[in-house]
PDB file of C-alpha atoms in Angstrom:
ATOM      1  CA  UNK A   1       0.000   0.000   0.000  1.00 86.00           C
ATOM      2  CA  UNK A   2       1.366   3.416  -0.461  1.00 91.00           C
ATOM      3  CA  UNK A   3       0.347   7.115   1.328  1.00 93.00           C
ATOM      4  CA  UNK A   4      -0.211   9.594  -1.013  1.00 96.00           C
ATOM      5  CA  UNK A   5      -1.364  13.438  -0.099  1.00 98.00           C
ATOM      6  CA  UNK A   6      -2.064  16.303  -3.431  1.00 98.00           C
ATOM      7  CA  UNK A   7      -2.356  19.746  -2.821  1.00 98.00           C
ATOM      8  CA  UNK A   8      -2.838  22.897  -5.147  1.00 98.00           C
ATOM      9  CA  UNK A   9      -0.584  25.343  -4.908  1.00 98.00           C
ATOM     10  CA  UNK A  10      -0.314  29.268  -6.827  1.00 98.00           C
ATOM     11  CA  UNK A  11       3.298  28.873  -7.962  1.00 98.00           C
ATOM     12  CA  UNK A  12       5.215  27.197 -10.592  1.00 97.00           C
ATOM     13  CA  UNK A  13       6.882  24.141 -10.086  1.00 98.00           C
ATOM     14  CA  UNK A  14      10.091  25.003 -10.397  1.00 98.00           C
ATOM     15  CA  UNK A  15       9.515  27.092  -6.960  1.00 98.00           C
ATOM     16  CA  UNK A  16       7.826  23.968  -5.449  1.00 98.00           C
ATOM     17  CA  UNK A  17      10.337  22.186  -6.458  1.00 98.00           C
ATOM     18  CA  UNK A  18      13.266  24.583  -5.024  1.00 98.00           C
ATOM     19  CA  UNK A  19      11.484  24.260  -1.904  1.00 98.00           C
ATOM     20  CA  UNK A  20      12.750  20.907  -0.912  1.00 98.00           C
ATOM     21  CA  UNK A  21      16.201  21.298  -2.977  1.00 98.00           C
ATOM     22  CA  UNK A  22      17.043  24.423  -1.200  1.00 98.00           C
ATOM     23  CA  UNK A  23      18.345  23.582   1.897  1.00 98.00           C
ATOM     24  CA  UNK A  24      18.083  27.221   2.729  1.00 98.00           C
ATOM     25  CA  UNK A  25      13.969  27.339   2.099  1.00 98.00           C
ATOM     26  CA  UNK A  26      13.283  24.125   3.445  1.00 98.00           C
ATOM     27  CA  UNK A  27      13.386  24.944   6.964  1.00 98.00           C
ATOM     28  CA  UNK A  28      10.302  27.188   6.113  1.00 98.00           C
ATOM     29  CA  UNK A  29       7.315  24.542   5.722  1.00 98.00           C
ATOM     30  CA  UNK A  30       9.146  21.252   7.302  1.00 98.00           C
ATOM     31  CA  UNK A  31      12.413  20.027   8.596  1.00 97.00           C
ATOM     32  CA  UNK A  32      14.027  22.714  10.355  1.00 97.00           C
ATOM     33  CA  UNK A  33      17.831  21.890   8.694  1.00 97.00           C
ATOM     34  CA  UNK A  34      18.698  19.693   5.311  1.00 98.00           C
ATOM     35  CA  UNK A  35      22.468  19.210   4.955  1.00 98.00           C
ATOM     36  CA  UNK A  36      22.946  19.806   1.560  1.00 98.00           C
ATOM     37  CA  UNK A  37      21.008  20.560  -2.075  1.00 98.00           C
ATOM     38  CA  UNK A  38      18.584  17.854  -3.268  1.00 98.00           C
ATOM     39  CA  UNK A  39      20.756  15.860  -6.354  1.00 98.00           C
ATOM     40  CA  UNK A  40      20.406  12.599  -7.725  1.00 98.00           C
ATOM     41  CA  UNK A  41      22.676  10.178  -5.857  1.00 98.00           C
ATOM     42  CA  UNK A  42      23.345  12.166  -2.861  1.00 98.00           C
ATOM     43  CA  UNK A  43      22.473  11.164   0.887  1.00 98.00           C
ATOM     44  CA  UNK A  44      20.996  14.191   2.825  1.00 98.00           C
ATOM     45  CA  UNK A  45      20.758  14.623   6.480  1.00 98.00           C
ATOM     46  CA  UNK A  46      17.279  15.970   7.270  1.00 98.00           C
ATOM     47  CA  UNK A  47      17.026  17.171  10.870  1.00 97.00           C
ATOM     48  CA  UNK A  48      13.626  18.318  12.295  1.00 94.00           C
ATOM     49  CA  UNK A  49      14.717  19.664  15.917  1.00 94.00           C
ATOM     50  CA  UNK A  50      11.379  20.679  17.671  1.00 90.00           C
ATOM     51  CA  UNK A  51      10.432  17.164  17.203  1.00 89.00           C
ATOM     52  CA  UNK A  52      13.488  15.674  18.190  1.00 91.00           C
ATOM     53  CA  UNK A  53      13.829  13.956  14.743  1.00 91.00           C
ATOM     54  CA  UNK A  54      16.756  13.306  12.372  1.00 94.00           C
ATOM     55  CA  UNK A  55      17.846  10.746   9.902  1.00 94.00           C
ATOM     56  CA  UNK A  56      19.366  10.255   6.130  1.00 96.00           C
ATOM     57  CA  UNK A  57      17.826  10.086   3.146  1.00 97.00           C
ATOM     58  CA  UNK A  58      19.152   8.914  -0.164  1.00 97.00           C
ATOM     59  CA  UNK A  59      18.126  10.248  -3.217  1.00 98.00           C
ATOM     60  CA  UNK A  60      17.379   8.555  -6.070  1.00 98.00           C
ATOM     61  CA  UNK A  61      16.065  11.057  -8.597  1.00 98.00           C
ATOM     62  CA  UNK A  62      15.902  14.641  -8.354  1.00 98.00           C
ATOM     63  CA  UNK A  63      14.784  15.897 -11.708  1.00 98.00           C
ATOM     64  CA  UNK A  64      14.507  19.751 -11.404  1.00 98.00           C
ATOM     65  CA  UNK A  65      10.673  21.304 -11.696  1.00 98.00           C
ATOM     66  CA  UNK A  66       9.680  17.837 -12.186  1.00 98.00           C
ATOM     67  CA  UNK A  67      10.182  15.198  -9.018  1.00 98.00           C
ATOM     68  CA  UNK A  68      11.994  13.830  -6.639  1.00 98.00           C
ATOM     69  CA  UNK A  69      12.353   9.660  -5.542  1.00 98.00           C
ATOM     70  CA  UNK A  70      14.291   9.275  -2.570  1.00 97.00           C
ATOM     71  CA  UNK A  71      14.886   6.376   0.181  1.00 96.00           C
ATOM     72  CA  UNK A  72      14.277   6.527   4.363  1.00 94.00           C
ATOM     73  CA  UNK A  73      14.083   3.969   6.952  1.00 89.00           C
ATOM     74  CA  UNK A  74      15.762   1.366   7.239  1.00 87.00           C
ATOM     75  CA  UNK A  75      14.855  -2.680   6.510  1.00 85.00           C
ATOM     76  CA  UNK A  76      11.637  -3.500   7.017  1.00 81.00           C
ATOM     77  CA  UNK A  77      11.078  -0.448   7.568  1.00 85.00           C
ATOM     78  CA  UNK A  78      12.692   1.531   4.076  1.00 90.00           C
ATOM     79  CA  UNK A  79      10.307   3.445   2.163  1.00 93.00           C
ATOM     80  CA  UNK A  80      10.083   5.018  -1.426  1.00 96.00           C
ATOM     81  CA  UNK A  81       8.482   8.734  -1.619  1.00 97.00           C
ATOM     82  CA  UNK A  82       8.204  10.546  -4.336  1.00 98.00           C
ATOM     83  CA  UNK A  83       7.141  13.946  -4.638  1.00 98.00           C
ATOM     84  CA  UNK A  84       6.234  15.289  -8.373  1.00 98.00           C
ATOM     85  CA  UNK A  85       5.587  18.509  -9.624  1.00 98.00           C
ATOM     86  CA  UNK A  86       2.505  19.019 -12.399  1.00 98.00           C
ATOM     87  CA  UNK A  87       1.610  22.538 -13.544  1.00 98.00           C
ATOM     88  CA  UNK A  88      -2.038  22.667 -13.723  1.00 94.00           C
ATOM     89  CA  UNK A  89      -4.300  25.617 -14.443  1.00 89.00           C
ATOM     90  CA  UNK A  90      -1.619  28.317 -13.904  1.00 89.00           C
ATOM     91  CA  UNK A  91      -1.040  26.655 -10.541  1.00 97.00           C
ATOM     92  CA  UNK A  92       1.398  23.302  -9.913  1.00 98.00           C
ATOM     93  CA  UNK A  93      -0.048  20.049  -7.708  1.00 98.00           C
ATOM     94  CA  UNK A  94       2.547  19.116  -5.585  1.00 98.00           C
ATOM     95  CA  UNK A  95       1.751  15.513  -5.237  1.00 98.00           C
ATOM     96  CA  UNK A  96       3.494  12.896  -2.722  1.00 98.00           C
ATOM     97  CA  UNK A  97       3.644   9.286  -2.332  1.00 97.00           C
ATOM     98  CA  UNK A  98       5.020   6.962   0.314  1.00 95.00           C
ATOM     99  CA  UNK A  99       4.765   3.478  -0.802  1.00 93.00           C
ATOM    100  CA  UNK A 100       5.880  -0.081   0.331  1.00 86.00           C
ATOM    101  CA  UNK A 101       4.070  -0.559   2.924  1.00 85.00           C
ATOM    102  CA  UNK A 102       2.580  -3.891   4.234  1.00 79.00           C
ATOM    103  CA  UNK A 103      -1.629  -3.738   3.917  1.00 75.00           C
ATOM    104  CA  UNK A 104      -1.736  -5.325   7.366  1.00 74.00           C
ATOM    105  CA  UNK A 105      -4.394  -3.834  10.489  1.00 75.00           C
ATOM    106  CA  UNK A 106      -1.394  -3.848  12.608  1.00 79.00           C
ATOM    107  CA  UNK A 107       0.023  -1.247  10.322  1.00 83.00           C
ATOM    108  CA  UNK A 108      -2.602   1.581  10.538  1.00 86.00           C
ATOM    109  CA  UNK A 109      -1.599   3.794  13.402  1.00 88.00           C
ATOM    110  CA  UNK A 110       1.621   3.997  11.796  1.00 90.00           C
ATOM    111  CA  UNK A 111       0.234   5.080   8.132  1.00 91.00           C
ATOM    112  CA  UNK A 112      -2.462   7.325  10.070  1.00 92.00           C
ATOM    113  CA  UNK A 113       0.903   9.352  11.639  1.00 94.00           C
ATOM    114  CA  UNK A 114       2.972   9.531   8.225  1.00 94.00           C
ATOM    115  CA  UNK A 115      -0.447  10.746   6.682  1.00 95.00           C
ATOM    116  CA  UNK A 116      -0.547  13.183   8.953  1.00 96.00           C
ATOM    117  CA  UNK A 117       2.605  14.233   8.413  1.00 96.00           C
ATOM    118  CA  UNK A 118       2.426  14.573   4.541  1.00 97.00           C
ATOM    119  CA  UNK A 119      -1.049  16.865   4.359  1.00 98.00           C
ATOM    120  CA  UNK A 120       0.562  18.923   7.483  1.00 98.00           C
ATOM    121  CA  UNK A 121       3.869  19.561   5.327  1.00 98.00           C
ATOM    122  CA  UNK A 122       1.829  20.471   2.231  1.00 98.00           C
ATOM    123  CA  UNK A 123      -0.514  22.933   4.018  1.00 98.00           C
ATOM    124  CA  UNK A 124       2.536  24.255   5.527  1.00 98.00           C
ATOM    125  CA  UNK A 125       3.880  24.774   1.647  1.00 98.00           C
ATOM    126  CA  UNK A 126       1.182  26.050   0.158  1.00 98.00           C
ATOM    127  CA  UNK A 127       0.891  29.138   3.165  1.00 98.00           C
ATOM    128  CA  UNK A 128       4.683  29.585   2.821  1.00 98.00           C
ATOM    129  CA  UNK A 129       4.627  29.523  -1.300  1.00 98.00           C
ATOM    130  CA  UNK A 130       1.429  31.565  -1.273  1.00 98.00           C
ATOM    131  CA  UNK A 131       1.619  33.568   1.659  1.00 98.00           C
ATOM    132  CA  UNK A 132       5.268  33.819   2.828  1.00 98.00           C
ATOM    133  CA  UNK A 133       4.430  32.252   6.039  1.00 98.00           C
ATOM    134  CA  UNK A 134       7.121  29.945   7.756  1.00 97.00           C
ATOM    135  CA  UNK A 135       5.486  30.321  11.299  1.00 97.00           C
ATOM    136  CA  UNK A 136       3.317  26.920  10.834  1.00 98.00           C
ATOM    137  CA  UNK A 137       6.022  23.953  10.733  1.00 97.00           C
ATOM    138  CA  UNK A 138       5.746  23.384  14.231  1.00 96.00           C
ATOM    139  CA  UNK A 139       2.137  23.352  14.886  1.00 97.00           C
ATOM    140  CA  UNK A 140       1.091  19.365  14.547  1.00 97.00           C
ATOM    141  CA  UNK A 141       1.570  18.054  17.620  1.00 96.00           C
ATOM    142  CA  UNK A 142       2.656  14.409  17.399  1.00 86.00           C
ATOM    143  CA  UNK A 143       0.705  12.544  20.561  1.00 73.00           C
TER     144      UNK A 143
ATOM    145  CA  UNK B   1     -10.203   2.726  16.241  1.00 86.00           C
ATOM    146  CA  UNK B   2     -10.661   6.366  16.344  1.00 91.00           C
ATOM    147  CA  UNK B   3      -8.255   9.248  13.980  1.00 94.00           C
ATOM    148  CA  UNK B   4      -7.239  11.814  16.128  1.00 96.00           C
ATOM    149  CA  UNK B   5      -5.024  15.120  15.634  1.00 98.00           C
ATOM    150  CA  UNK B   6      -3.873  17.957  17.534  1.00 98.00           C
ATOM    151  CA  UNK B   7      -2.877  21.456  16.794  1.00 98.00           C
ATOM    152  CA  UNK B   8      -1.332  24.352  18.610  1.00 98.00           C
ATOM    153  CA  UNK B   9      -2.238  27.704  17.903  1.00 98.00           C
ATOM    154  CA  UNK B  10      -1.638  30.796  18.932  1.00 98.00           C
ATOM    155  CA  UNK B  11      -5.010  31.876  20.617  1.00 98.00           C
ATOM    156  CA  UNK B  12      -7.444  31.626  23.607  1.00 97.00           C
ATOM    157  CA  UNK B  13      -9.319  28.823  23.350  1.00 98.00           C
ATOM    158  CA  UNK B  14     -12.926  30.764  22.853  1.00 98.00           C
ATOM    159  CA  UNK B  15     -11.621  32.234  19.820  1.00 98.00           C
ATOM    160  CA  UNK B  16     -10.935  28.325  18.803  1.00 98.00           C
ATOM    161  CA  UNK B  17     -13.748  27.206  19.420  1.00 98.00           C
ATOM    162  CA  UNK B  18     -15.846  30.265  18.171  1.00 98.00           C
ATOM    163  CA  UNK B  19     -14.152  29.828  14.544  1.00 98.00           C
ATOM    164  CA  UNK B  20     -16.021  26.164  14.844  1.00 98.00           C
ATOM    165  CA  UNK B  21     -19.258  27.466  16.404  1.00 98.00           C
ATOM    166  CA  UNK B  22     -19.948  30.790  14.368  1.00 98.00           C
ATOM    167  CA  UNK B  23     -21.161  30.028  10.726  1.00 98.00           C
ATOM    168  CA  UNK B  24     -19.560  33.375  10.006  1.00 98.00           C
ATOM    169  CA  UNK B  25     -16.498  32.043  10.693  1.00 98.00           C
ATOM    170  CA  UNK B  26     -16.047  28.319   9.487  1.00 98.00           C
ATOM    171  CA  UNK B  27     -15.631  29.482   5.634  1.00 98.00           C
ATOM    172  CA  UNK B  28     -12.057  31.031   6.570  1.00 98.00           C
ATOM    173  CA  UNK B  29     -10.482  27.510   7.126  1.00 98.00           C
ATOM    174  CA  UNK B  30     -12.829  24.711   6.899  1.00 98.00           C
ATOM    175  CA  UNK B  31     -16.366  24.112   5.210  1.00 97.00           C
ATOM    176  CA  UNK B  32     -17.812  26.770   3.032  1.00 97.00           C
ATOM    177  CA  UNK B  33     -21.492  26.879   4.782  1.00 97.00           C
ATOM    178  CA  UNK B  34     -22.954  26.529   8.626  1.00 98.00           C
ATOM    179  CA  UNK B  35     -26.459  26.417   8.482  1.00 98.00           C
ATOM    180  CA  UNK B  36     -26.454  27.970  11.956  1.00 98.00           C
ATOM    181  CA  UNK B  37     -24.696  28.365  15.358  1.00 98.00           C
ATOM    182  CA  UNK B  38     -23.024  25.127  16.498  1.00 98.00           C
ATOM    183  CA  UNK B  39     -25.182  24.843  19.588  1.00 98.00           C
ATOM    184  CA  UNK B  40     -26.588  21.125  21.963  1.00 98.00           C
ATOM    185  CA  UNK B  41     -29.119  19.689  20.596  1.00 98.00           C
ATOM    186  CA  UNK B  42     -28.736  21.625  17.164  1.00 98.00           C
ATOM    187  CA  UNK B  43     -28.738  19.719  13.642  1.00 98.00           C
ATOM    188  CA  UNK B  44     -26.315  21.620  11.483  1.00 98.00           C
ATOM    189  CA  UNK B  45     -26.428  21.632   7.466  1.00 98.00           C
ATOM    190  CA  UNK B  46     -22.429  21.261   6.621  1.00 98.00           C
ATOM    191  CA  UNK B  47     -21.846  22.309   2.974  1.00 97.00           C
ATOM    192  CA  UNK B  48     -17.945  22.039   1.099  1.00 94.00           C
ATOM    193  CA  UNK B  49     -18.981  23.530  -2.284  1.00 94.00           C
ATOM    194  CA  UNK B  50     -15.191  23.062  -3.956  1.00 90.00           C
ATOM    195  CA  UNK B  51     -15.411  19.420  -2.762  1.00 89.00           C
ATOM    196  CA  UNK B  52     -19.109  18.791  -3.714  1.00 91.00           C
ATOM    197  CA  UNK B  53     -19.962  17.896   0.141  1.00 91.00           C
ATOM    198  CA  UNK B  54     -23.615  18.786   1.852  1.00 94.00           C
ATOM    199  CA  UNK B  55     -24.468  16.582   5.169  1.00 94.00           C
ATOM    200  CA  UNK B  56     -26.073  17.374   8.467  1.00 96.00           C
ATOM    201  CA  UNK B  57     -24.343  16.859  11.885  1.00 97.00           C
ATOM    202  CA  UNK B  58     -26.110  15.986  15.442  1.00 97.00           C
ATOM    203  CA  UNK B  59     -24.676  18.341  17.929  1.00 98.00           C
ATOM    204  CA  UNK B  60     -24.276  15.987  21.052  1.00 98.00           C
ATOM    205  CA  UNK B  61     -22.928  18.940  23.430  1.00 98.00           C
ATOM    206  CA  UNK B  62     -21.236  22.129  22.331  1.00 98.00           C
ATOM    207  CA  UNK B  63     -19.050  23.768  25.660  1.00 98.00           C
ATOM    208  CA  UNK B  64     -18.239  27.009  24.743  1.00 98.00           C
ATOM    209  CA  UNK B  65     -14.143  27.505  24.811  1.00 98.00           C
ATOM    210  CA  UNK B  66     -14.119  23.392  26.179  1.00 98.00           C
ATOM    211  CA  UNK B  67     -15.560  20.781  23.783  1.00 98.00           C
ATOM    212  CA  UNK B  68     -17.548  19.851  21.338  1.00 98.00           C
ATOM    213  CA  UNK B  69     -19.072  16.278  20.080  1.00 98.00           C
ATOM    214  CA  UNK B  70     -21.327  15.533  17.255  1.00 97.00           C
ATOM    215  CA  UNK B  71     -22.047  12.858  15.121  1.00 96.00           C
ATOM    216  CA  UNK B  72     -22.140  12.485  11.381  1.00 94.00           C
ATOM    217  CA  UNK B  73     -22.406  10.233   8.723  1.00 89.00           C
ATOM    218  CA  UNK B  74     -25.389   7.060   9.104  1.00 87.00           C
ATOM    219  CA  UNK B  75     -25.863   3.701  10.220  1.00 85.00           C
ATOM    220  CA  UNK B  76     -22.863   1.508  10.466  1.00 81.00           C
ATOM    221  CA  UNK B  77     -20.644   4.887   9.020  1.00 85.00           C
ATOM    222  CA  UNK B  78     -21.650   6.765  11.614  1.00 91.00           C
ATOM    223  CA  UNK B  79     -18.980   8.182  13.631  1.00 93.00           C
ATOM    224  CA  UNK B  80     -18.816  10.480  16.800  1.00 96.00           C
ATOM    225  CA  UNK B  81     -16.708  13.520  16.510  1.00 97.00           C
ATOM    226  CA  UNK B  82     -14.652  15.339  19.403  1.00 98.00           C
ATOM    227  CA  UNK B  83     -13.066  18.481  18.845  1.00 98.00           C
ATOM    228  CA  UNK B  84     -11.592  19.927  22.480  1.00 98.00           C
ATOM    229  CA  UNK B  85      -9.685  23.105  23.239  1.00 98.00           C
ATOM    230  CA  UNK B  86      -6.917  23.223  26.073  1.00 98.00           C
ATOM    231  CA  UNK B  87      -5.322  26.126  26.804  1.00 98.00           C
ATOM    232  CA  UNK B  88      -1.994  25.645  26.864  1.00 94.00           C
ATOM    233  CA  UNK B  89       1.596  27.581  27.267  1.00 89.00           C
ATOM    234  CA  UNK B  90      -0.511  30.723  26.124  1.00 89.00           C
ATOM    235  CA  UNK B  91      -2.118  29.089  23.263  1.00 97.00           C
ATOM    236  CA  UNK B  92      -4.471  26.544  22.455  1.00 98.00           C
ATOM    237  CA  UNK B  93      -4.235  22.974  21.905  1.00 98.00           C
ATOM    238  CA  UNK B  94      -7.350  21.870  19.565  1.00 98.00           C
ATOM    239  CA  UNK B  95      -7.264  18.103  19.723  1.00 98.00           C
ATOM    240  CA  UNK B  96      -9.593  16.230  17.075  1.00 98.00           C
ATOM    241  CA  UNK B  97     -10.959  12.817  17.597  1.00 97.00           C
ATOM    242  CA  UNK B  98     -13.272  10.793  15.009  1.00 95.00           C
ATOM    243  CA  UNK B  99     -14.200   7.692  16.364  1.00 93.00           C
ATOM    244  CA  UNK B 100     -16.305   4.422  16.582  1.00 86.00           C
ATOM    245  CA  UNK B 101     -14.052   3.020  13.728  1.00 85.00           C
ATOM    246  CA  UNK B 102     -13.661  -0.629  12.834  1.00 79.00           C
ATOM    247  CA  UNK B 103     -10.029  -1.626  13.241  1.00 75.00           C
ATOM    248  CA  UNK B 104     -10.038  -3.667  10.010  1.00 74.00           C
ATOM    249  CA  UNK B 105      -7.050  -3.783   6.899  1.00 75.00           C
ATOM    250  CA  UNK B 106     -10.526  -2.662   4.487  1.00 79.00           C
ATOM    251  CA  UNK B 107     -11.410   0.403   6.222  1.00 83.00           C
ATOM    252  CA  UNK B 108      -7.510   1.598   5.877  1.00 86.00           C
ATOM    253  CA  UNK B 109      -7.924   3.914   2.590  1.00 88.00           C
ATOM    254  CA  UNK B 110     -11.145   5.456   4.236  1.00 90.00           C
ATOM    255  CA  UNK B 111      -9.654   6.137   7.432  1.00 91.00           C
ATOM    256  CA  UNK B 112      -6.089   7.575   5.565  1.00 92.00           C
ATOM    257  CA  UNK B 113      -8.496  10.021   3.408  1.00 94.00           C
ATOM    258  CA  UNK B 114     -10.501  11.173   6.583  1.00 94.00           C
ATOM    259  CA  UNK B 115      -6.906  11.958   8.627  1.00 95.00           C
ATOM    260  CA  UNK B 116      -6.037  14.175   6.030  1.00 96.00           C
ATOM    261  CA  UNK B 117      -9.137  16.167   6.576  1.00 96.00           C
ATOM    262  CA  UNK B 118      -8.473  16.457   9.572  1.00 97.00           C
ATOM    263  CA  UNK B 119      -4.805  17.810   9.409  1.00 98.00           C
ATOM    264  CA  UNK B 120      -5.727  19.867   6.673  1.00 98.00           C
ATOM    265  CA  UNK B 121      -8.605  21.615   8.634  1.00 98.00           C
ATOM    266  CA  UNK B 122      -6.642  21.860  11.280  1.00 98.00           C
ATOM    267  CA  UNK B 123      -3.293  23.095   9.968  1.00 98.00           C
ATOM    268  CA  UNK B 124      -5.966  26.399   7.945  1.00 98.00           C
ATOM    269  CA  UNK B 125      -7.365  26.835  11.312  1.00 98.00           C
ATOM    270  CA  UNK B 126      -3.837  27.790  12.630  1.00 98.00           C
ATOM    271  CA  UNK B 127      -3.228  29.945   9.499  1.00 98.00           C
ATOM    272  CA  UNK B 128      -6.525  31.365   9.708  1.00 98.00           C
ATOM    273  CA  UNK B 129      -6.184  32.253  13.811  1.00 98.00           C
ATOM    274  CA  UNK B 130      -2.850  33.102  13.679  1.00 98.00           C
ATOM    275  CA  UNK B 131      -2.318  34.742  10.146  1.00 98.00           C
ATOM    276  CA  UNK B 132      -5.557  35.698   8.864  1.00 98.00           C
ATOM    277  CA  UNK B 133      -5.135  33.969   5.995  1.00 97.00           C
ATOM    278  CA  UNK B 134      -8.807  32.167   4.882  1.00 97.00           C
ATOM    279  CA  UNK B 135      -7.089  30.796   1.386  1.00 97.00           C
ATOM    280  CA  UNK B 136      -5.563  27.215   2.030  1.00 98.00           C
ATOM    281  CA  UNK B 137      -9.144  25.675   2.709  1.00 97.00           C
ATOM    282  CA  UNK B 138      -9.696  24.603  -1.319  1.00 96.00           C
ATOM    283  CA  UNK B 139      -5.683  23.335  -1.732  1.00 97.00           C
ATOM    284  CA  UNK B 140      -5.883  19.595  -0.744  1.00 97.00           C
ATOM    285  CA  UNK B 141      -6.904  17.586  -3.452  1.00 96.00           C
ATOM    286  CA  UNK B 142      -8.897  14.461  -3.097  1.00 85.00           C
ATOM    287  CA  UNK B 143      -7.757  12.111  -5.589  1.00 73.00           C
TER     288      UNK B 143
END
């Protein structure tokens, strides 16, 4: 099974795009430090402080204004996302998917967290690529 | 199984639970029509007009700037809905809960699209409360 999340956002998608890349804009819709630029091949350090949070990713893709494949977890636990970039209606659809997951009951609490965390860091996009707002990021409160 | 979240945001908890309870208010961040004031004992006509949504909801108990429960949806779908409001650290946590929810691997793609209502709603309410901005409500796309 895989989590996916859309959302709509009034940019293009080079700028959604440059978001995540940018380890300098990143820190304004999710994790609070990346430790270098998005590029195909490389293994990032993504560090999300005020919830104590920080791990490697490797990326597998990075096409520019396009999308993004990249690797986290580990074992059992490894997971492909993907995040691609479609212009649509003078807007771009940020769109993201988490997939190889097990369709097992004992799985759903987990899913129902990542979930939240997807829609949470799109929301948080959209007001920052929209709105200029970076004040959000820290809001969801993981229980 | 129930899908909960929980936000904080910068306000008093009245002025959370207000932007539920006033049907002057609920179009900044959340459904586009109240059919009147959230009060006990009060069926309320719920419409989303970008996502083609029109339903009533029971209002079990409605606590001004404390809690408040409903129901919605019918028969073996229906679920009861908590939304509290806990001042905390000079803001407000607004906790959701959705329950009376089978625990079973079918209901997982239901229960995945319903948490990122919630998130969503919750993550415009901060934006709304905190920034004034009434704009994200339409960006999360239901594929």
């Amino acid at each position: 099974m895989e989590i996916t999340a859309s959302m709509r956002i009034l940019c293009d998608p080079m700028q959604a795009y440059d978001a995540f890349a940018d380890p300098m804009k990143i820190g304004n819709f999710w994790f609070s430090a990346s430790s270098q630029r998005w590029e195909t091949g490389k293994t990032i350090g993504l560090t999300y402080l005020e919830y104590g949070a920080s791990f490697d990713i490797q990326v597998l893709e990075a096409a520019p204004g396009e999308h993004i494949r990249y690797h986290w977890g580990e074992g059992a636990d490894r997971r492909l996302c993907t995040l691609t970039f479609e212009e649509a209606d003078g807007g771009t659809i940020v769109r993201v998917s988490e997939s190889q997951w097990r369709r097992d009951k004992d799985n759903i609490a987990e899913m129902l967290k990542n979930q939240q965390g997807w829609v949470f860091m799109l929301t948080c996009l959209k007001a920052y690529l929209e709105n200029g707002i970076s004040t959000l990021r820290t809001g969801l409160m993981m229980e």
